[in-house]
mmCIF file of C-alpha atoms in Angstrom:
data_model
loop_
_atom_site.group_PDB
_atom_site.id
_atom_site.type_symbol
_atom_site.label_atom_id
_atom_site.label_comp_id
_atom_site.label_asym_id
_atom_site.label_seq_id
_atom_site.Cartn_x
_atom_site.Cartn_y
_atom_site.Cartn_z
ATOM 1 C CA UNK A 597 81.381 156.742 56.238
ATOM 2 C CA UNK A 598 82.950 153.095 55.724
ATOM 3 C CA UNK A 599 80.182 152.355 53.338
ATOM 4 C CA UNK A 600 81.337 155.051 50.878
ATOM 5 C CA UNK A 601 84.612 154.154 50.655
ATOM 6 C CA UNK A 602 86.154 151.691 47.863
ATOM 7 C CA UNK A 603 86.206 148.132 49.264
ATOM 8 C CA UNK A 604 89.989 147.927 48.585
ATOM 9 C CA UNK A 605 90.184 151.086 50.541
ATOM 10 C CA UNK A 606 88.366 149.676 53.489
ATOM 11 C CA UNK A 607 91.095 148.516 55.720
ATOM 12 C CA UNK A 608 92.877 151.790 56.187
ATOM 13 C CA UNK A 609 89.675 153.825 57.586
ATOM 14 C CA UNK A 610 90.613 151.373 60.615
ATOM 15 C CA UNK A 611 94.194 151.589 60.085
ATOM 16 C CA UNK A 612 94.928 155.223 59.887
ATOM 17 C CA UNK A 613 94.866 156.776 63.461
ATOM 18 C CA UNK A 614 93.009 159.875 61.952
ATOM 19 C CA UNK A 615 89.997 158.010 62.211
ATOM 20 C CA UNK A 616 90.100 157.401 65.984
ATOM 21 C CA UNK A 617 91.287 160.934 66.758
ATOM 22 C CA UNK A 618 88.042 162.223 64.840
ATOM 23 C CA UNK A 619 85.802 159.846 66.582
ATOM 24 C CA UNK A 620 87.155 160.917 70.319
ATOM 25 C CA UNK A 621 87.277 164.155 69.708
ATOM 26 C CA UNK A 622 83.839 164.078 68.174
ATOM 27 C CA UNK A 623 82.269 161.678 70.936
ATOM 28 C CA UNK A 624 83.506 163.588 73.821
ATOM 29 C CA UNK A 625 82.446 166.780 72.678
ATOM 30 C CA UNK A 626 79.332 166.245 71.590
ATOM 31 C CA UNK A 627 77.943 163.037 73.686
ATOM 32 C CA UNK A 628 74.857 164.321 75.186
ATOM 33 C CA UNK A 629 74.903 168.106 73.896
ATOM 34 C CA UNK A 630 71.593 169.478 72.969
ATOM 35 C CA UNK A 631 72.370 172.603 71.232
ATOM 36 C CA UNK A 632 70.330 172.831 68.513
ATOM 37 C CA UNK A 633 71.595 172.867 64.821
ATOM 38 C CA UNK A 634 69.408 174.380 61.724
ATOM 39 C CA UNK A 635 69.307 171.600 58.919
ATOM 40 C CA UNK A 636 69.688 172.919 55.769
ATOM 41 C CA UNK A 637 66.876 172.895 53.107
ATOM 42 C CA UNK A 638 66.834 168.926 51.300
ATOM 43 C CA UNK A 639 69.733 168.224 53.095
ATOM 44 C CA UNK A 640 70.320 164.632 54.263
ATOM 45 C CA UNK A 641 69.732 165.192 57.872
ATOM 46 C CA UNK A 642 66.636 168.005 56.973
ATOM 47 C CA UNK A 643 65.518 164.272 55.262
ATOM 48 C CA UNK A 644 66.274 162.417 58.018
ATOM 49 C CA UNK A 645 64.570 164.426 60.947
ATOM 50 C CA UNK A 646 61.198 164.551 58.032
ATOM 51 C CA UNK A 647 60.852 168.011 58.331
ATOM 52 C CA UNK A 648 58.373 170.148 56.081
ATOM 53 C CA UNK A 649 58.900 172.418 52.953
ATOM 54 C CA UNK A 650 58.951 175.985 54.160
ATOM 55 C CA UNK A 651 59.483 174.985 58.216
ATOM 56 C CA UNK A 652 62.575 175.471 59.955
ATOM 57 C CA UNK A 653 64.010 172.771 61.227
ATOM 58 C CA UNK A 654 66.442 171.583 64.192
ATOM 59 C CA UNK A 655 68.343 168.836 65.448
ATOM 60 C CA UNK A 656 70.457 168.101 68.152
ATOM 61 C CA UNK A 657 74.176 168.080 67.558
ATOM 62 C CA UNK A 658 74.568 164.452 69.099
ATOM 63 C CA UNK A 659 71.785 163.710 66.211
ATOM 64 C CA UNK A 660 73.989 165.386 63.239
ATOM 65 C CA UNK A 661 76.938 163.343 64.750
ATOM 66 C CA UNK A 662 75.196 160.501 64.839
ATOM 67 C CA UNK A 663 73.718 160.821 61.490
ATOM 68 C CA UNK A 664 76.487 162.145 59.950
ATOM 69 C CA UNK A 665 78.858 159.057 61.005
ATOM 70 C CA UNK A 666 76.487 156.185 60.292
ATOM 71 C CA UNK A 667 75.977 155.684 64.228
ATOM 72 C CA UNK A 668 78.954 154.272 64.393
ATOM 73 C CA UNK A 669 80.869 157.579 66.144
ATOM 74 C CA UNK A 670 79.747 155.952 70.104
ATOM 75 C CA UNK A 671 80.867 156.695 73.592
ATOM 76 C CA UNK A 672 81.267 153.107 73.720
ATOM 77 C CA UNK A 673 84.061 152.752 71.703
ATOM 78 C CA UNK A 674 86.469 155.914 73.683
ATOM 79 C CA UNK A 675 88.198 153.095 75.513
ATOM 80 C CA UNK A 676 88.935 151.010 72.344
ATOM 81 C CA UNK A 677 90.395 154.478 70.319
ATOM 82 C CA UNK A 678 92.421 155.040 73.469
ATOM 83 C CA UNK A 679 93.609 152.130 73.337
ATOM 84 C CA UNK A 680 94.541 151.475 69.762
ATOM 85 C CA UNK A 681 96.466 155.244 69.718
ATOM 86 C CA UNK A 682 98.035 154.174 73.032
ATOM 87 C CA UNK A 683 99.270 151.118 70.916
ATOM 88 C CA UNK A 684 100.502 152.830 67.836
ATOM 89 C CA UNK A 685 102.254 155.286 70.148
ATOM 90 C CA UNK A 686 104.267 152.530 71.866
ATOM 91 C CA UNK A 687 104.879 150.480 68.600
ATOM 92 C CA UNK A 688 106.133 153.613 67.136
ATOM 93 C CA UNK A 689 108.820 154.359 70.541
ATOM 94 C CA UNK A 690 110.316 150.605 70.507
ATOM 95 C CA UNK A 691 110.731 150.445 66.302
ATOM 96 C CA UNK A 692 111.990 153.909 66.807
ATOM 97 C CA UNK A 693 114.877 152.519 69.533
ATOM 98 C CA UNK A 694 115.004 149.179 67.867
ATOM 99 C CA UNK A 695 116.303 151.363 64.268
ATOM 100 C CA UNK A 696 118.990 154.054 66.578
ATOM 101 C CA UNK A 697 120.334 150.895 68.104
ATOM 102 C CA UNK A 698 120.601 148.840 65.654
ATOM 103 C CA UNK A 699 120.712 150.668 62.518
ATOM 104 C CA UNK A 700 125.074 152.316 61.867
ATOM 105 C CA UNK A 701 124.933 154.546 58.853
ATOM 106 C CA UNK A 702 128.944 155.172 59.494
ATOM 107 C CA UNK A 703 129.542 151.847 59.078
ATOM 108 C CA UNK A 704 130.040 151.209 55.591
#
């Protein structure tokens, strides 16, 4: 989560294309998806669904995701993680031409 992360540290959760890889792969598999997941005894989802000592207790796997992430792990933002790894990808092909065309180790 963003929150738990050092505030000088902050700018490379968005940076780093790890974190939009997670969230799609996350999203897409588990958008909608129902299959029920035992929470753990005083665990902080157990706490969040307020289930009772001694019960077992379920939640969806959307609901762990969602939990788990802060909320902010959405189907809304697939286009925008597409988009930014699209991006990156391009950015990385042209500075990778850009350096073999200009760039003459044998000249020296």
């Amino acid at each position: 989560r963003p929150e738990n992360i050092p505030a000088f540290w902050k700018f490379m959760y968005w940076v780093m294309p790890g974190h939009y890889v997670l969230e799609s792969l996350l999203v897409t598999q588990y958008h909608n998806d129902d299959t029920q997941i035992e929470a753990s005894y005083e665990s902080p989802f157990y706490n969040k669904l307020g289930c009772k000592p001694g019960v077992v207790c379920t939640g969806s796997a959307e609901d762990w995701v969602d939990y788990t992430f802060g909320g902010i792990f959405t189907i809304d933002n697939l286009g925008g993680d597409f988009a930014y790894l699209m991006g990156l990808l391009v950015l990385t092909r042209v500075v990778t031409f850009l350096a073999l065309s200009y760039l003459n180790y044998r000249r020296t």
